[in-house]
Tab-separated table of C-alpha atoms in Angstrom:
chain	number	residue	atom	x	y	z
A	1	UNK	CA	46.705	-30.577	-26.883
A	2	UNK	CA	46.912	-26.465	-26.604
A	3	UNK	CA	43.861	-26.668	-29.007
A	4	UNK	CA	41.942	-28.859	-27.331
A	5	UNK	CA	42.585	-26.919	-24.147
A	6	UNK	CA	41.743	-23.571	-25.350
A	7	UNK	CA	38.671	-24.870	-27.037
A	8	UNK	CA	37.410	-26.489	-23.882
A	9	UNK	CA	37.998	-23.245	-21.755
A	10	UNK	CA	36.340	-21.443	-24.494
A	11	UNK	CA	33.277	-23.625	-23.723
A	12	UNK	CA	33.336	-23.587	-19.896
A	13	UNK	CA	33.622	-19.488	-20.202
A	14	UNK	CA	30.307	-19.841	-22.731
A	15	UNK	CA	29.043	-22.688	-19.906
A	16	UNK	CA	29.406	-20.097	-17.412
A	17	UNK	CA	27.994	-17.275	-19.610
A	18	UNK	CA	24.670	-19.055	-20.177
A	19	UNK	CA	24.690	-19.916	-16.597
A	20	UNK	CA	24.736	-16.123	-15.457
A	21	UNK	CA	22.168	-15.169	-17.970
A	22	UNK	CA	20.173	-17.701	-16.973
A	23	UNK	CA	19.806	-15.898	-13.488
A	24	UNK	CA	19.367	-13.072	-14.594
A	25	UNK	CA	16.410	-14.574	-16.536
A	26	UNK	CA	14.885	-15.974	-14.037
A	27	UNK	CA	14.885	-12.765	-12.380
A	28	UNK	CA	13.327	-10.932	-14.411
A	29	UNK	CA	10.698	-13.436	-14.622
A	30	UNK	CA	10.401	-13.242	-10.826
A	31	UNK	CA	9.618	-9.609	-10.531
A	32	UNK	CA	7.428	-9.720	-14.018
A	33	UNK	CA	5.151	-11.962	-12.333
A	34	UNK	CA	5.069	-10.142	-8.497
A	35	UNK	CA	3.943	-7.396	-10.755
A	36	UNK	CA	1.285	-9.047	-12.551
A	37	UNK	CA	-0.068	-10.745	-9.338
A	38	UNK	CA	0.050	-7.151	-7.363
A	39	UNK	CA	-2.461	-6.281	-10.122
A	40	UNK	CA	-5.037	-8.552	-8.466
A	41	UNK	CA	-4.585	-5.993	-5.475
A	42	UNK	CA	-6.644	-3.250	-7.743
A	43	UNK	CA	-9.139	-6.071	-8.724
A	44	UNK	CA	-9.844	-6.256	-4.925
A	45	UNK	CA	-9.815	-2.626	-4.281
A	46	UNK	CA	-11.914	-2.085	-7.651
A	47	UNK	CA	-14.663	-4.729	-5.950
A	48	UNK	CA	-14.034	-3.481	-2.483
A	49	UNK	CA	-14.814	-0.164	-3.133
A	50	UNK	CA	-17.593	-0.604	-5.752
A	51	UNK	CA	-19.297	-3.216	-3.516
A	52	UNK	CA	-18.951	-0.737	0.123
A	53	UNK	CA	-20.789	2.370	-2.056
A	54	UNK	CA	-24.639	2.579	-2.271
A	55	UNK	CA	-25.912	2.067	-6.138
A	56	UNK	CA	-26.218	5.513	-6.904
A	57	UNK	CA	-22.274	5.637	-6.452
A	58	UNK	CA	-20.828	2.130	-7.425
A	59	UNK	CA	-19.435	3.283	-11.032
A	60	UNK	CA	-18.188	6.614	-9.639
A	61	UNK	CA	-16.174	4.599	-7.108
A	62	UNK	CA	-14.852	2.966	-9.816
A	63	UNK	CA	-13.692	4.936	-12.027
A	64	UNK	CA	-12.051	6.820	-9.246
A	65	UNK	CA	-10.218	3.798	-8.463
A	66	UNK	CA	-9.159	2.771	-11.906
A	67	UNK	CA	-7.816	6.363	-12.885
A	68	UNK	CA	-5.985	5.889	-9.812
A	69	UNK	CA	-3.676	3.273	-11.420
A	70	UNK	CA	-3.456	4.977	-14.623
A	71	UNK	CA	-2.321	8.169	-13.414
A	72	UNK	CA	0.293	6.561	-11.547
A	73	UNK	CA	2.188	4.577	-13.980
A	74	UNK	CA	3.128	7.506	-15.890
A	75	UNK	CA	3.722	9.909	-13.474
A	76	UNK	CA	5.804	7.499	-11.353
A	77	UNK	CA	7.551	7.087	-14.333
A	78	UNK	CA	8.286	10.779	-14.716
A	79	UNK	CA	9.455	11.169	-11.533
A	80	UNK	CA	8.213	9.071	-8.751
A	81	UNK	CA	11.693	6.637	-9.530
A	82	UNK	CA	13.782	9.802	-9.607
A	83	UNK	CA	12.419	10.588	-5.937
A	84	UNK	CA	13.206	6.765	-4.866
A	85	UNK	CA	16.975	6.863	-6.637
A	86	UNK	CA	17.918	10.389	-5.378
A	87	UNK	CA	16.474	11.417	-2.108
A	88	UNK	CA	17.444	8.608	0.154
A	89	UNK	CA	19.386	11.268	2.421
A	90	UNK	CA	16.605	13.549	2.697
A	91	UNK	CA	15.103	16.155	1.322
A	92	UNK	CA	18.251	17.288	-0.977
A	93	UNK	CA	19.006	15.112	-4.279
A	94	UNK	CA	21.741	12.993	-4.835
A	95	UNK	CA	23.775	13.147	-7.623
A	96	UNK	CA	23.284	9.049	-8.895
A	97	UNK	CA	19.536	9.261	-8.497
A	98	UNK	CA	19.915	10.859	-11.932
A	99	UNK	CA	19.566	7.113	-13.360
A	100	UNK	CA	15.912	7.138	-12.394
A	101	UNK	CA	15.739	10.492	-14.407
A	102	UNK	CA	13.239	9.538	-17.763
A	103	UNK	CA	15.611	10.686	-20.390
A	104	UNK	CA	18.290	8.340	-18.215
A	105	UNK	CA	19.846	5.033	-21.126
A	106	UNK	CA	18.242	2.662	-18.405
A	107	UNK	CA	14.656	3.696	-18.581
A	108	UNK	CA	14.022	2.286	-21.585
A	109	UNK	CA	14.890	-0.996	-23.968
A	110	UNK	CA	18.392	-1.622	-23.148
A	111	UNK	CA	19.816	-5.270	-23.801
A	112	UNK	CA	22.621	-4.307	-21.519
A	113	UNK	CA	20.098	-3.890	-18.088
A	114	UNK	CA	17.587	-6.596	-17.175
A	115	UNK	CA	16.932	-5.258	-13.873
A	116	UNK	CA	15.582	-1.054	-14.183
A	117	UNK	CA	12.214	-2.019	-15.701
A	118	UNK	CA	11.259	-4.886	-13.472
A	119	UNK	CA	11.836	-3.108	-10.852
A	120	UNK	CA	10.525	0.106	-12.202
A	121	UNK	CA	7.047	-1.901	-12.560
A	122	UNK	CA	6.978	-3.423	-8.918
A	123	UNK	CA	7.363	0.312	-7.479
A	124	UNK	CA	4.967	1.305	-9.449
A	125	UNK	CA	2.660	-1.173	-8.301
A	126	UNK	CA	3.529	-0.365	-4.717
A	127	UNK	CA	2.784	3.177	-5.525
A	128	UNK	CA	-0.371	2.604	-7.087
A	129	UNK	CA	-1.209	0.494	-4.219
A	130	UNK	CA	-0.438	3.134	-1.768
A	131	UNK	CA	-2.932	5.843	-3.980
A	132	UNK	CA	-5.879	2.663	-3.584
A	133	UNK	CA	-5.510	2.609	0.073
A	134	UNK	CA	-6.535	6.117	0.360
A	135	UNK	CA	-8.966	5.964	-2.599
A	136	UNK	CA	-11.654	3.838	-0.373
A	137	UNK	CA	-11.899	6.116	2.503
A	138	UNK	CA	-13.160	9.078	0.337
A	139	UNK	CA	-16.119	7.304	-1.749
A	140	UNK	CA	-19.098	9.242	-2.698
A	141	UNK	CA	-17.994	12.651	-1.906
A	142	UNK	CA	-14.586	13.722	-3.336
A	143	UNK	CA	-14.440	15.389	-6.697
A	144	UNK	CA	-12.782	13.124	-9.210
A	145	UNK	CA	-9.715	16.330	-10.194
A	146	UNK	CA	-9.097	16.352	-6.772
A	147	UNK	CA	-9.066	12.967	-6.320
A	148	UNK	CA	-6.334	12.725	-8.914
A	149	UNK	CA	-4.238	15.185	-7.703
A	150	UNK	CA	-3.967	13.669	-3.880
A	151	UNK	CA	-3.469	10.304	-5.221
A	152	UNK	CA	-0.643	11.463	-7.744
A	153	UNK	CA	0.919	13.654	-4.287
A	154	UNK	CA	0.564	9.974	-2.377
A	155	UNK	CA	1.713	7.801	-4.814
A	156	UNK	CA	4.229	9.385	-7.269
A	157	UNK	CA	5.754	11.911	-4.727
A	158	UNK	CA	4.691	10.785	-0.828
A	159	UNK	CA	5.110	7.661	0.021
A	160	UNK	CA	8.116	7.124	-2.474
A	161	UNK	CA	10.118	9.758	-0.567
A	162	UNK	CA	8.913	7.715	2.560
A	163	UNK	CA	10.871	4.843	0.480
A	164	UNK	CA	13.598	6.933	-0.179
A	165	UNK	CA	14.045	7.224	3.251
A	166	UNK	CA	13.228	4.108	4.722
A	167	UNK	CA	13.433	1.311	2.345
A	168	UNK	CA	16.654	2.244	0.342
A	169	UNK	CA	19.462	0.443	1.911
A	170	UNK	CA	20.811	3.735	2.154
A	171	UNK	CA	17.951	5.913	2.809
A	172	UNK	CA	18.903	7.896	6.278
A	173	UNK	CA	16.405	6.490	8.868
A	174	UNK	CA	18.422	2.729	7.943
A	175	UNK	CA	21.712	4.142	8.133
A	176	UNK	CA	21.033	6.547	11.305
A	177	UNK	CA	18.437	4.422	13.229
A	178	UNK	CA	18.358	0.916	11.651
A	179	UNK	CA	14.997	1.089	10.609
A	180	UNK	CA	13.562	-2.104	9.586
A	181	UNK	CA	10.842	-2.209	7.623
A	182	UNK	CA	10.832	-5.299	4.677
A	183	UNK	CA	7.406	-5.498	4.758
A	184	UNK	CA	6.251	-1.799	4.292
A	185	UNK	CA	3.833	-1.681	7.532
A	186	UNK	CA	5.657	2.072	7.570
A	187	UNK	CA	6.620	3.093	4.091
A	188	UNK	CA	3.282	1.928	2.418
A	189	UNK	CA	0.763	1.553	4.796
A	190	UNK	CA	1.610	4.217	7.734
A	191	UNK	CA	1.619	6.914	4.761
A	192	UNK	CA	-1.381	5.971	2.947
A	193	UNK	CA	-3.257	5.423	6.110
A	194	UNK	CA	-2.265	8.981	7.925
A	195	UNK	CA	-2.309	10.417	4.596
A	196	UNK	CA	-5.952	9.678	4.336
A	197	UNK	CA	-6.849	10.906	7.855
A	198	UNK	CA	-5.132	14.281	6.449
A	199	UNK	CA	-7.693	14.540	4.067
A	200	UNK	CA	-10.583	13.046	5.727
A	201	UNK	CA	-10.736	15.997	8.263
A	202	UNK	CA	-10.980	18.525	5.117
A	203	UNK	CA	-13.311	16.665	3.438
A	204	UNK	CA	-15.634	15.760	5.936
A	205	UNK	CA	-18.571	13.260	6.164
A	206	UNK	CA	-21.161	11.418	3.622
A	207	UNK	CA	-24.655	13.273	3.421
A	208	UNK	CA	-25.938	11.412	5.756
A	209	UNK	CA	-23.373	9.907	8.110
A	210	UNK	CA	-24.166	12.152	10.682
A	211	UNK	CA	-27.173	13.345	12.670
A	212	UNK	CA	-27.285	16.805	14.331
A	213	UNK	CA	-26.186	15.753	17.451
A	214	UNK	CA	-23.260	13.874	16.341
A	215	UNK	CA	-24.411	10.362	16.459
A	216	UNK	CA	-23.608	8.147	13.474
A	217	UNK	CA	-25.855	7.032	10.934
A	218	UNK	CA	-24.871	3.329	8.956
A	219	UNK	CA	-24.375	3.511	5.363
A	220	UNK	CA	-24.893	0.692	4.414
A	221	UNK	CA	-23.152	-1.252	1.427
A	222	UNK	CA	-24.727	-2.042	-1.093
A	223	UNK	CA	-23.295	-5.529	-2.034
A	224	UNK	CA	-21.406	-7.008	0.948
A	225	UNK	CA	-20.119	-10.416	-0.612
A	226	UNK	CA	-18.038	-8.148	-3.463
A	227	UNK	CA	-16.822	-6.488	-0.672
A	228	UNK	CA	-15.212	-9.002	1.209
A	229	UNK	CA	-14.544	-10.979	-1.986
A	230	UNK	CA	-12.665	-7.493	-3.176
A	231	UNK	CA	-10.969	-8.331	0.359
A	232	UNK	CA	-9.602	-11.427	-0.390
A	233	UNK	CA	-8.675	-10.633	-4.068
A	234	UNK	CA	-6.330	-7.913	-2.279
A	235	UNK	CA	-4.973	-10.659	0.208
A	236	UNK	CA	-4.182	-12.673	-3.240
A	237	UNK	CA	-1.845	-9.593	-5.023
A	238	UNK	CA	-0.394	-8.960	-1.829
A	239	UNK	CA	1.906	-12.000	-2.014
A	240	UNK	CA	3.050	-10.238	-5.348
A	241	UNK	CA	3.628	-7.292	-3.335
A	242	UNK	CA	5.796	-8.748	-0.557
A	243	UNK	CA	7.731	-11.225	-3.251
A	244	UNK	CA	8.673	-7.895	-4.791
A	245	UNK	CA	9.795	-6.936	-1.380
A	246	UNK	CA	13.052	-9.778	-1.190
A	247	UNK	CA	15.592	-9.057	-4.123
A	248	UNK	CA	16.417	-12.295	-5.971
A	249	UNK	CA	20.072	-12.567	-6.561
A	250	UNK	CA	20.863	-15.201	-8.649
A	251	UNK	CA	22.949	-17.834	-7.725
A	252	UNK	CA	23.263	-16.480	-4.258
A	253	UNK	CA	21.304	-16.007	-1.019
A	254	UNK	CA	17.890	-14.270	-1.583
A	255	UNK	CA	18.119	-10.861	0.626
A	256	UNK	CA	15.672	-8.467	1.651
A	257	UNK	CA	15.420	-4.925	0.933
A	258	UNK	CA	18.095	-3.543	3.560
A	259	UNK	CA	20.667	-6.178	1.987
A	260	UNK	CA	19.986	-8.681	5.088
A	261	UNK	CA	20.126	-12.340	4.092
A	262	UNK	CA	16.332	-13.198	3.502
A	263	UNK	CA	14.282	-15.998	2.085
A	264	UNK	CA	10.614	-16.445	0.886
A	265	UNK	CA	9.939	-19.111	3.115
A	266	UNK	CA	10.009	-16.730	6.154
A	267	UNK	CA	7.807	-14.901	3.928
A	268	UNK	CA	5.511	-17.635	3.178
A	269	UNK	CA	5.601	-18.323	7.027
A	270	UNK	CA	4.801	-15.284	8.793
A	271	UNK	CA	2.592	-13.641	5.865
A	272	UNK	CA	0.300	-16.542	6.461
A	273	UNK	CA	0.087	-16.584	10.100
A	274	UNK	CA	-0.444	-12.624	10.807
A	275	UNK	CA	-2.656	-13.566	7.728
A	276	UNK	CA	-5.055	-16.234	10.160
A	277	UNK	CA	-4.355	-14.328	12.943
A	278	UNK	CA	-5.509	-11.141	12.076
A	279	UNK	CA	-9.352	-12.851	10.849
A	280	UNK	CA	-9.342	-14.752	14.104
A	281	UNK	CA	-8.944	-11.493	16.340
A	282	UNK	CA	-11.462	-9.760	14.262
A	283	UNK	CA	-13.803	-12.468	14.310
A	284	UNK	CA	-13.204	-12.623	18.300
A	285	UNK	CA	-14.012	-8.578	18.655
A	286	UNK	CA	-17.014	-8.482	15.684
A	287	UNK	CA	-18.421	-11.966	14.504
A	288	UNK	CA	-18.284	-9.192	11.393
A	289	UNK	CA	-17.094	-11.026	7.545
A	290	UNK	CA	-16.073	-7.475	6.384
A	291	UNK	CA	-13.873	-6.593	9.546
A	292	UNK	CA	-12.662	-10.874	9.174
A	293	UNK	CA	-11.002	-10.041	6.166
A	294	UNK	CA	-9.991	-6.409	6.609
A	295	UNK	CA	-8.731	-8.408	10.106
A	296	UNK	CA	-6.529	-10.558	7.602
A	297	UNK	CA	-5.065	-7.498	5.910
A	298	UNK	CA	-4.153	-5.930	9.424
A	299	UNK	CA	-2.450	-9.298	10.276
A	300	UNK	CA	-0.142	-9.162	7.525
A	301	UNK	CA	0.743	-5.335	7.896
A	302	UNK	CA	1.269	-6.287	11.546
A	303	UNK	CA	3.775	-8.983	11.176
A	304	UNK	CA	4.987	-6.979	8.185
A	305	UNK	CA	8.360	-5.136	9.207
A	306	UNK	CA	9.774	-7.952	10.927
A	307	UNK	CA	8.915	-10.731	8.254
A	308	UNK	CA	11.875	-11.528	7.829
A	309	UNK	CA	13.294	-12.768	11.093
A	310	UNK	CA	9.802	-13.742	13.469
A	311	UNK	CA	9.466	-17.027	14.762
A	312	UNK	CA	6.174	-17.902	13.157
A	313	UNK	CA	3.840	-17.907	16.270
A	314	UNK	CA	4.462	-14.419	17.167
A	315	UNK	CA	3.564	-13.008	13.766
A	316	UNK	CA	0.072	-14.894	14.323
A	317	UNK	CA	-0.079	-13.171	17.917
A	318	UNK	CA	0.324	-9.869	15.986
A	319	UNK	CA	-2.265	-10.574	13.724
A	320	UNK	CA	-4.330	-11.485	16.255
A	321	UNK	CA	-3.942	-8.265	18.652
A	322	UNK	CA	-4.051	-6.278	15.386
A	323	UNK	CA	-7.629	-7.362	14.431
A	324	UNK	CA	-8.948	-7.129	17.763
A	325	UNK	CA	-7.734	-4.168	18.456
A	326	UNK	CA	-8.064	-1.884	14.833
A	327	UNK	CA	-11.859	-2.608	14.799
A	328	UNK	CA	-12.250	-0.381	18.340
A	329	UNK	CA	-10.284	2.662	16.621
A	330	UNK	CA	-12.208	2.305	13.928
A	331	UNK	CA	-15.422	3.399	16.013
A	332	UNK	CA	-13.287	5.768	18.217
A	333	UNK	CA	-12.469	7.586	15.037
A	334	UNK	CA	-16.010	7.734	14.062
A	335	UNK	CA	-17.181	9.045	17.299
A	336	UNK	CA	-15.172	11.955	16.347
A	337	UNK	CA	-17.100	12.777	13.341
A	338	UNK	CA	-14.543	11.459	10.973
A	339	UNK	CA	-16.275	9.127	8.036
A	340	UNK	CA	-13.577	6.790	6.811
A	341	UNK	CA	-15.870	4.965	4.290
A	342	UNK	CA	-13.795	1.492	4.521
A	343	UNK	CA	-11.669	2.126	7.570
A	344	UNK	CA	-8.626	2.651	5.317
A	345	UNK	CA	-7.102	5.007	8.297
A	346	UNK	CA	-7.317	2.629	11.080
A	347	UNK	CA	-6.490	-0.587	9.076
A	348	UNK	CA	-3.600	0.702	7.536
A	349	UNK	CA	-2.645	3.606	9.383
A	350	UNK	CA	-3.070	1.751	12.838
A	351	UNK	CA	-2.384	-1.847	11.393
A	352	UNK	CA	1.198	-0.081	10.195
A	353	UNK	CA	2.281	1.296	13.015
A	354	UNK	CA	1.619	-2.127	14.961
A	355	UNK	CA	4.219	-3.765	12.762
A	356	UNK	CA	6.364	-0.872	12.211
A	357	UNK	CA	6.659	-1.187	16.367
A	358	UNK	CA	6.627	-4.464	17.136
A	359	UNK	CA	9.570	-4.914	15.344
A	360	UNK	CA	11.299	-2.883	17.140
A	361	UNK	CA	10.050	-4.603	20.756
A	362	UNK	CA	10.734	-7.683	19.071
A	363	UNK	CA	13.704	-7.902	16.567
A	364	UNK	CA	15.606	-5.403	18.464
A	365	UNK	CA	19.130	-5.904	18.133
A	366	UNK	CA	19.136	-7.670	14.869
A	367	UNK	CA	21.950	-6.986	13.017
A	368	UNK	CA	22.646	-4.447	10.151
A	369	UNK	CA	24.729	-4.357	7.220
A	370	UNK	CA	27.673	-2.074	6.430
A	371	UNK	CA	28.237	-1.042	9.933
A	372	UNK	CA	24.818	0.479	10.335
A	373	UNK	CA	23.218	0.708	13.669
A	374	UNK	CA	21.339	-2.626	14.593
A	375	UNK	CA	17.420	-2.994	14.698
A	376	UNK	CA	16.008	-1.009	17.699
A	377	UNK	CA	13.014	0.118	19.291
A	378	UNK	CA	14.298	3.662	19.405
A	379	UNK	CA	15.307	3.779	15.747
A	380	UNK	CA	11.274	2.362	15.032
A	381	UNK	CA	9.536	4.647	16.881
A	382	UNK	CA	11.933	7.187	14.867
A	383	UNK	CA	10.491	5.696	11.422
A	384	UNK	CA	6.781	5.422	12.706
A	385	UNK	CA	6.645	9.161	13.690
A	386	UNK	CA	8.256	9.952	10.299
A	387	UNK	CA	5.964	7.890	8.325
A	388	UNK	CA	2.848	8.924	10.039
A	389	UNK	CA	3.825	12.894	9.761
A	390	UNK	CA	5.102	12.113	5.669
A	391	UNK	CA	1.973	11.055	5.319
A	392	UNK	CA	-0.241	13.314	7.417
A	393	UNK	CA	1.131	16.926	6.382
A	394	UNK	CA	0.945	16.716	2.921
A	395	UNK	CA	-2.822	14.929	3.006
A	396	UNK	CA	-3.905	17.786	5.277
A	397	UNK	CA	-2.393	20.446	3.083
A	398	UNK	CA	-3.017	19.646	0.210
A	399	UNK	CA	-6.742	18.722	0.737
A	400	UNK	CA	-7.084	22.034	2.913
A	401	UNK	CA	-5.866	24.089	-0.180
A	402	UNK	CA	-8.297	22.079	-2.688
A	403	UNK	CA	-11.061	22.653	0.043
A	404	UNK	CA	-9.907	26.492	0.380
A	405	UNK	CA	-10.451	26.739	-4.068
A	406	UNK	CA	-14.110	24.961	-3.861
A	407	UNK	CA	-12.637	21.895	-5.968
A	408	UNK	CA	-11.877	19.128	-3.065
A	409	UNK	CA	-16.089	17.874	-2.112
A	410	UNK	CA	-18.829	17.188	-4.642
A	411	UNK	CA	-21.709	19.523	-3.535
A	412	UNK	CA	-24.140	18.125	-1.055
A	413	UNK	CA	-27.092	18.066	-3.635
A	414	UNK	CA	-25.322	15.995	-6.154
A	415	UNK	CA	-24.468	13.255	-3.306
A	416	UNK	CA	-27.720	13.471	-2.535
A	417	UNK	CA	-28.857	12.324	-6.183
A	418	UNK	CA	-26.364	10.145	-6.453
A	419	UNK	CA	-22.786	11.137	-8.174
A	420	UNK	CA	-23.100	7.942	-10.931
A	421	UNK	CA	-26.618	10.153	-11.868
A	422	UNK	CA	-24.842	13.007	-12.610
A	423	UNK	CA	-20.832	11.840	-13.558
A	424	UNK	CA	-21.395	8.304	-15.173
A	425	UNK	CA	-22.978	7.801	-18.661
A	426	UNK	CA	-24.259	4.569	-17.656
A	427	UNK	CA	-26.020	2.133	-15.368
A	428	UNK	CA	-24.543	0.121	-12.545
A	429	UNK	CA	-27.456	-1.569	-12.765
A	430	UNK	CA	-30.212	-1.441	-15.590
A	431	UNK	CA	-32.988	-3.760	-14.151
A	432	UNK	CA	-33.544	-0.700	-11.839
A	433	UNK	CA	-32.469	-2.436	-8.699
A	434	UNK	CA	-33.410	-0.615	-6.261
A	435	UNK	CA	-31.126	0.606	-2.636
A	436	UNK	CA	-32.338	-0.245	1.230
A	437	UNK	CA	-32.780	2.674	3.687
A	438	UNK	CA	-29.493	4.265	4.844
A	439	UNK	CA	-29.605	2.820	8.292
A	440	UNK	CA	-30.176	3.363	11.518
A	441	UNK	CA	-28.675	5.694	14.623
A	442	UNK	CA	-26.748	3.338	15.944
A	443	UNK	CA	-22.582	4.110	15.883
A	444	UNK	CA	-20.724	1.815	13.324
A	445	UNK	CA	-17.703	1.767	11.284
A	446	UNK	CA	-18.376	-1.142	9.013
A	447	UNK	CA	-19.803	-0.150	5.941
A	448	UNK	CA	-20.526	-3.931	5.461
A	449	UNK	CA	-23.253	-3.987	8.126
């Protein structure tokens, strides 16, 4: 009978065993396959971008944007995790971030940890994500070194910090303030977007976009359907990106990424209707198809932060007054001589900072974990001004000192020509189509028109 006994506990502790590997498993699998899916997000920016430049610049935008991905993986490797693990206090490390170090046993094969590399790969996909938002607003003009360099700052060093600080359930701004952010309308989107308006105002306009007297010229795209079909490709990968935002536990209640009890069906809710939303507002303010879709991403990133909790009619009401409203700064920000190529400043900068406040008008007082203060309005406004300066300074300065060397704009002659002329070995297109007239006087900030 002892035998028996022992032999059957034996097999309920093996039972049990297989059971917990099983999760485990099955997360893995999860995150492998947010990242894979957050790869069509580069698809769509490849398209987007490509399909927004005239022909003599569609392969230079391209290559731009796919050295933009490869840069990152290793150099997020090297240190971009490091930044995430060890600076969630600030600006001095902490002493367990030293698991993110690349030398560290769990940055590598280890049968022992199932969890480092997946989530090592969806960071890195958020950071390359983050370099890709800025990448669009600097087409045909910004040397390809320099682009490098600002999108390795963004992606491997900025907005990670911004992470650090606002996305790890201990970074400061959650543990002083209560930021709440699951969506990354602040950590992702705020940075990239201000970060890009840092460097815009260094490296100035297309040949072209402006007129002597200040008025705007179009440029027009060159291929509108890729465009907005590089649009919706993004839309696609960015249900990758916010299923990497909830942590699967296995066997237990999904959470999000403050430790707050979560599921993906508020996800699936809410991402869909700021999703609608945003392309109906748009639509309302432009009957424009490029500012539809770039209407759908601003619906997401305005429902974003508060995905988690939002009855599912007020995330469409964001989306709405986010793409009816980031069109018109959009054309204020041209007025002022700035040439944002795709708008990435005012859809993502603008679009971010909608969701990183709403949440705070309308999921204040939801409760935190650990004792930490409970979601505010004070403690968002806190996080917005953080992200938007994180993401401004270093753009401006580090553009501004590229500028100040003679390495940050191509020269005026070679834009002129065209840069895949001079850069590219080959031919966007052999059958020598050839481009329409750049446009007419009239003030735009659609490069689709």
């Amino acid at each position: 009978m002892e035998q028996e006994i022992a032999a059957l506990t034996e097999r309920l502790a093996a039972l049990e065993g297989g059971v917990a590997m099983s999760g485990t498993v099955n997360m893995e699998i999860f995150y492998w396959w947010c990242t894979a899916l957050m790869i069509a997000i580069h698809a769509g920016f490849l398209a987007y971008e490509m399909g927004a430049s005239r022909v003599k610049n569609v392969l230079a935008s391209g290559i731009k944007n796919i050295l933009a991905f490869a840069f990152m993986v290793p150099t997020f490797y090297f240190f971009g995790w490091y930044i995430y693990l060890a600076f969630y206090n600030g600006f001095i490390p902490a002493e367990d971030g030293a698991a993110g170090l690349p030398w560290a046993e769990s940055m590598g094969p280890n049968l022992a940890d199932n969890a480092t590399g997946v989530f090592w790969a969806a960071f890195t996909l958020f950071a390359a994500t983050t370099a890709s938002i800025f990448s669009g607003a600097v087409i045909e003009r910004i040397q390809q070194a320099a682009f490098i360099i600002l999108a390795v700052l963004l992606g491997s060093v900025v907005w990670i910090l911004g992470g650090a600080w606002g996305w790890h359930p201990t970074g400061w701004l959650t543990v002083k303030f209560g930021y709440h952010d699951v969506g990354a309308a602040g950590v992702v989107h705020m940075v990239a977007g201000f970060f890009a308006l840092g460097v815009l105002i260094n490296l100035g306009p297309r040949v072209g976009k402006f007129n002597a007297d200040g008025s705007a010229n179009v440029i027009m795209a060159h291929n509108v359907p890729f465009t907005i079909t590089g649009l919706m490709l993004i839309i696609v990968g960015f249900f990758g990106f916010l299923g990497g935002c909830i942590i699967y536990m296995p066997g237990e209640q999904w959470i999000n990424i403050y430790g707050q009890p979560a599921t993906l069906s508020a996800f699936a809710f809410n991402t869909l209707m700021g999703f609608a939303g945003g392309i109906i507002g748009a639509w309302v303010k432009t009957r424009d198809p490029f500012w539809m879709m770039s209407g759908a991403l601003i619906g997401i990133f305005a429902a974003a932060s508060g995905l988690d909790v939002y009855y599912p009619p007020l995330a469409f009401l964001l989306g709405c007054f986010g793409g009816f409203v980031v069109p018109m700064v959009a054309v204020w920000l041209e007025k002022r001589g700035i040439d944002d190529a795709v708008g990435a400043f005012p859809v993502h900068g603008i679009g971010g900072l909608i969701g990183v406040v709403a949440c705070g008008i309308f999921a204040s007082g939801y409760p935190n974990v650990e004792g930490y203060p409970p979601v505010s309005l004070t403690g968002q406004l806190v996080g917005a001004l953080t992200m938007a300066l994180l993401g401004f300074i270093p753009g401006y300065v580090a553009s501004l000192i590229l500028k100040m060397m003679g390495l940050l704009r191509v020269p005026d002659h070679i834009q002129e020509k065209g840069l895949d002329v001079v850069k590219v070995p080959v031919k966007a297109y052999p059958e020598n189509y050839i481009p329409g007239p750049v446009g007419t006087s009239e003030p735009t900030a659609t490069p689709a028109e």
